[in-house]
XYZ file of C-alpha atoms in Angstrom:
354
model
C 7.349 30.225 -1.403
C 7.845 30.807 2.641
C 6.555 27.943 4.307
C 5.302 28.655 7.554
C 4.929 25.420 10.437
C 2.761 25.994 12.951
C 3.331 22.019 15.289
C 0.070 22.883 17.842
C -3.543 21.679 17.903
C -4.652 23.355 14.969
C -6.590 21.866 11.887
C -4.206 20.002 9.215
C -3.553 22.775 6.543
C -4.369 25.720 5.085
C -2.396 26.578 1.476
C -3.085 30.620 1.023
C -2.704 32.539 -2.636
C 0.309 33.847 -3.648
C 0.116 38.060 -4.025
C 2.525 40.748 -5.070
C 5.760 42.583 -3.742
C 7.313 42.088 -0.732
C 6.130 39.584 2.021
C 4.381 40.261 5.026
C 2.359 38.172 7.016
C -0.299 38.912 10.435
C -1.510 35.247 11.473
C -4.247 36.032 14.142
C -6.894 33.856 15.144
C -4.651 30.785 14.657
C -7.406 28.514 16.521
C -9.200 28.488 14.026
C -7.027 28.405 11.098
C -7.296 32.472 10.345
C -4.674 34.438 8.597
C -3.936 38.069 7.009
C -0.849 38.662 4.447
C -0.121 40.538 1.859
C 2.100 41.017 -0.774
C 4.819 38.765 -2.504
C 6.439 35.566 -1.770
C 3.795 32.736 -1.639
C 2.880 31.579 1.729
C 2.366 27.647 3.356
C 0.677 27.231 6.195
C 0.595 23.858 8.095
C -0.362 23.266 10.978
C 1.222 19.758 12.963
C 0.146 18.796 16.064
C 3.854 16.610 17.633
C 3.979 14.338 19.548
C 3.265 16.030 23.049
C 0.186 16.883 22.133
C -0.923 13.327 21.161
C -0.055 12.190 24.432
C -2.086 14.764 25.999
C 0.133 17.844 27.392
C -2.523 20.610 28.882
C -0.027 22.998 27.382
C 0.044 24.383 23.960
C 2.558 24.419 22.141
C 2.846 26.885 18.963
C 6.227 26.594 16.854
C 7.017 28.441 14.258
C 9.926 28.144 11.055
C 9.977 29.677 8.076
C 11.706 26.702 5.195
C 11.851 29.533 2.480
C 10.859 27.155 0.095
C 12.313 23.446 0.932
C 9.485 20.709 2.350
C 12.157 20.365 5.740
C 14.610 22.199 7.361
C 18.971 21.122 7.304
C 19.407 17.572 9.303
C 20.200 14.737 9.420
C 20.728 11.602 11.844
C 23.358 9.076 12.188
C 21.970 5.620 12.566
C 19.518 3.511 10.397
C 16.108 3.206 11.532
C 16.492 6.452 12.973
C 14.885 8.466 15.864
C 11.770 9.993 16.066
C 12.622 12.507 17.997
C 15.161 14.678 16.743
C 13.277 14.963 13.710
C 12.079 18.283 13.032
C 9.039 18.259 12.431
C 7.922 15.827 14.914
C 5.409 13.011 12.004
C 1.920 13.791 12.302
C -0.856 12.109 13.669
C -4.133 13.263 13.761
C -7.308 13.154 16.580
C -8.392 10.362 15.233
C -12.218 8.602 16.093
C -12.678 4.744 16.427
C -16.029 3.049 15.368
C -14.091 -0.145 17.334
C -13.125 -1.631 13.970
C -10.381 -3.626 15.598
C -11.816 -4.310 19.417
C -10.942 -7.498 20.495
C -8.203 -7.761 17.953
C -3.740 -8.931 18.962
C -1.973 -6.967 16.739
C 1.978 -6.906 16.830
C 3.117 -4.660 14.340
C 7.391 -4.688 13.760
C 8.824 -1.527 14.019
C 5.780 -0.637 15.552
C 8.171 2.529 17.778
C 8.210 6.001 15.161
C 7.347 6.277 11.834
C 4.669 4.217 9.866
C 4.562 1.937 12.487
C 3.845 3.756 15.373
C 1.414 5.241 13.865
C -0.460 2.333 12.837
C 0.081 1.245 16.195
C -1.698 4.267 17.564
C -4.834 4.312 14.595
C -4.937 0.341 15.594
C -5.462 0.797 19.457
C -7.808 3.460 19.068
C -10.292 1.060 16.725
C -9.448 -0.996 19.905
C -6.939 -3.848 19.215
C -4.389 -4.316 22.257
C -0.347 -3.666 20.539
C 2.674 -5.264 21.213
C 5.691 -3.558 18.787
C 9.024 -4.212 17.889
C 12.191 -2.009 17.861
C 15.755 -2.247 17.430
C 17.677 -2.288 21.138
C 19.589 0.394 22.121
C 18.983 3.885 19.786
C 14.841 3.430 20.183
C 14.388 2.852 23.405
C 13.137 7.013 23.948
C 10.879 6.072 20.362
C 9.530 3.215 21.904
C 8.805 4.333 25.094
C 6.764 7.523 23.384
C 5.199 5.469 21.391
C 3.815 3.335 24.382
C 2.477 6.380 25.848
C 0.865 7.564 23.392
C -0.902 4.205 22.864
C -1.694 4.199 26.571
C -3.541 8.108 26.549
C -5.043 6.847 23.145
C -6.245 3.631 23.042
C -9.798 2.709 23.561
C -11.383 1.140 26.647
C -11.480 -2.546 25.928
C -8.078 -2.813 24.367
C -4.580 -3.758 27.239
C -1.778 -2.036 27.649
C 0.780 -1.705 24.966
C 3.859 -4.427 24.811
C 7.287 -3.360 23.459
C 9.778 -6.208 22.052
C 12.729 -5.154 21.414
C 15.101 -7.440 19.318
C 16.669 -7.886 15.934
C 14.982 -9.434 13.984
C 17.179 -10.581 11.606
C 17.149 -14.185 13.253
C 14.481 -16.796 12.168
C 15.327 -17.352 16.375
C 14.326 -14.120 17.701
C 11.403 -13.833 15.263
C 10.013 -16.808 17.222
C 11.110 -15.493 20.698
C 8.612 -12.440 19.949
C 5.987 -14.464 19.073
C 6.088 -15.737 21.880
C 6.421 -13.281 23.944
C 3.179 -12.140 22.130
C 0.861 -15.341 22.739
C 2.228 -16.007 26.496
C 1.336 -11.938 27.351
C -2.157 -11.266 25.578
C -2.779 -15.075 24.360
C -2.583 -14.673 20.425
C -2.190 -13.137 17.408
C -4.978 -11.868 14.838
C -2.670 -9.203 13.451
C 0.089 -8.968 12.176
C 2.569 -5.997 10.552
C 5.678 -6.773 9.266
C 6.989 -3.218 8.835
C 10.852 -2.773 9.903
C 12.993 -2.080 7.441
C 16.262 -0.068 7.043
C 18.485 2.011 3.947
C 21.322 2.755 3.094
C 22.227 5.065 -0.355
C 24.688 3.961 -2.838
C 25.526 6.853 -5.695
C 27.693 4.445 -6.540
C 26.498 -0.218 -7.166
C 29.696 -1.590 -7.631
C 31.207 0.136 -4.696
C 27.765 -1.664 -2.755
C 28.907 -3.028 0.583
C 27.794 -7.011 0.786
C 27.689 -6.586 4.511
C 25.041 -3.527 4.143
C 22.730 -5.699 1.364
C 23.168 -8.854 4.238
C 21.984 -6.821 7.083
C 19.061 -4.981 4.375
C 17.880 -8.398 2.867
C 18.006 -9.742 7.424
C 15.696 -6.714 8.751
C 13.633 -5.686 4.887
C 12.757 -9.324 3.513
C 14.115 -11.811 5.864
C 11.606 -10.297 8.951
C 8.938 -11.104 7.290
C 9.474 -14.603 6.696
C 10.585 -15.071 9.915
C 7.629 -13.483 11.892
C 5.002 -15.159 9.353
C 6.594 -18.223 9.539
C 5.603 -18.331 14.075
C 3.119 -15.548 13.582
C 0.645 -18.510 11.200
C 0.633 -20.936 13.962
C -0.894 -19.108 16.089
C -3.505 -17.525 13.227
C -6.588 -19.037 12.469
C -9.676 -18.207 10.214
C -9.645 -14.367 9.487
C -6.918 -13.069 10.696
C -4.874 -11.017 8.344
C -0.716 -9.997 7.568
C 0.283 -6.474 6.385
C 3.181 -6.456 4.510
C 4.960 -3.004 3.738
C 6.305 -2.518 0.976
C 7.508 0.966 -1.454
C 6.474 2.709 -3.888
C 9.876 2.119 -4.726
C 8.686 -1.694 -6.233
C 7.348 -0.351 -8.576
C 9.483 2.448 -9.995
C 12.944 2.165 -8.778
C 15.279 3.667 -7.305
C 18.804 4.061 -8.570
C 20.674 4.937 -5.435
C 19.043 3.216 -2.936
C 19.360 -1.119 -5.314
C 19.721 -2.802 -2.611
C 16.454 -1.754 -0.635
C 14.467 -1.171 -3.904
C 15.117 -4.513 -4.348
C 13.549 -5.823 -1.058
C 10.857 -3.870 -1.295
C 10.077 -5.633 -4.651
C 10.681 -8.458 -3.115
C 8.250 -8.619 0.134
C 5.387 -7.308 -3.062
C 6.344 -11.015 -4.854
C 5.845 -12.729 -0.943
C 2.754 -10.978 -0.496
C 1.471 -12.331 -3.520
C 2.001 -15.616 -3.146
C 2.108 -15.774 1.011
C -1.869 -14.678 0.566
C -2.784 -17.482 -2.987
C -0.971 -20.376 0.345
C -3.346 -19.263 2.834
C -6.812 -18.546 0.890
C -7.656 -22.030 2.655
C -7.239 -21.210 5.387
C -8.996 -18.118 4.761
C -6.137 -15.438 5.607
C -5.875 -13.452 4.190
C -2.411 -11.609 3.561
C -2.149 -7.757 1.691
C 0.951 -5.023 1.385
C 1.029 -0.799 1.761
C 3.434 0.557 -0.551
C 3.801 4.226 0.960
C 5.421 7.536 -1.699
C 7.223 9.383 0.203
C 6.540 9.600 4.191
C 7.739 11.731 6.632
C 9.684 9.268 9.276
C 13.408 8.797 10.981
C 14.443 7.039 8.019
C 14.930 9.626 5.846
C 17.037 12.103 7.598
C 18.783 8.726 8.827
C 19.383 7.985 5.115
C 19.766 10.727 2.845
C 21.850 14.031 2.469
C 21.178 17.123 4.052
C 19.534 17.935 -0.225
C 17.187 14.478 0.179
C 16.156 15.076 2.613
C 15.101 19.379 2.388
C 13.355 18.791 -0.687
C 12.392 15.589 0.022
C 8.609 14.349 -1.710
C 8.013 17.856 -3.636
C 8.230 15.814 -7.213
C 4.436 13.854 -5.638
C 2.034 14.712 -7.756
C 0.982 16.255 -4.139
C 3.912 18.206 -4.005
C 5.046 17.707 -0.886
C 5.600 14.444 1.614
C 3.352 12.288 3.142
C 2.320 12.137 6.602
C 2.338 8.613 8.307
C -0.634 8.926 9.347
C -2.141 9.576 6.286
C -0.740 6.364 5.384
C -2.087 4.454 9.006
C -5.190 4.103 7.466
C -4.811 2.046 4.820
C -3.789 -0.433 7.550
C -7.083 -0.076 9.185
C -8.866 -0.919 6.209
C -7.006 -4.213 5.459
C -7.380 -5.194 9.161
C -10.698 -4.525 9.724
C -13.452 -5.989 8.026
C -13.797 -3.233 5.219
C -11.164 -5.179 3.558
C -12.472 -8.861 3.669
C -12.518 -9.155 -0.031
C -9.198 -7.683 -0.465
C -6.075 -10.594 -0.555
C -2.811 -10.632 -2.545
C -3.518 -7.258 -3.139
C -1.341 -3.689 -2.561
C -2.474 -0.174 -1.413
C -1.167 2.480 -2.935
C -0.469 5.955 -0.160
C 2.149 8.318 -2.321
C 0.286 11.663 -3.130
C -0.615 10.574 -6.333
C 1.737 8.108 -9.220
C 0.876 6.251 -10.574
C 2.585 3.199 -10.494
C 1.397 -0.282 -12.757
C 1.503 -3.591 -10.719
């Protein structure tokens, strides 16, 4: 199979059926997604708008790469949680039509500079929410600036300009500082999205580094509890919290044991906090994505794992952040008004049990 990826202003996905003998492909009117081909290999044509196009670039950018049957090109990154601007291809953000579902709301998103967090911030802002987001100090500065630009160029006119906050959320005092800064800037918090995460592969559990375990727990579950604890002091009836867990909490992962454990804890935390806050009419829900193309992937896995990432799902591919972010819009808006203590599963068709 040959996969041809075209990054442009085109529609998202076109699959061409297999033909016989030697592969040959010629692309005609790409703006209409038309293609003629003959011969051999299975041809998959996939169009992905890159961040520059979402930013409103006046130039049309077209980039084509043959992956030779792999899901993604060979790549790795050396720091957690990874850099979106170094990914190839860049995660997708499709054009989105808002309906004022979050008009007048203030949303605080942790890990909002890239991946799922960026996609959630993007959709929330189009739906009318004013967005504040956190990111890891240092390496994530460019991604954070890119996210600010994306929001400014696409947000609903009623939404205020976004606020980016560099902070290590593994410590309670830092989480309080973030909440205080958001409230000082916007006066309130209506929606808290706990989304920051890190993960580290470990082939042999006996070799796991205790400092890594502590770091993973501080980022993935301690921060969720600390952020909720402080944000709730400013939340009232009708507000809601959304926690990002993972398919790994339900299916397990033999090489991400500490990460998987934190994601299971997030599910339990979501259910318990939902019961605790039900009398206050504050909803708490979760989203458990499957394999999604985010910076965590090249920052966590070896080259072979990256190349084949997502191919074992029933849909045969990894998901894109914008395919997950709509779950957060649903849960944050009145569309999800009867949902609390629940977890949504955008995972490419993998059945999971509660």
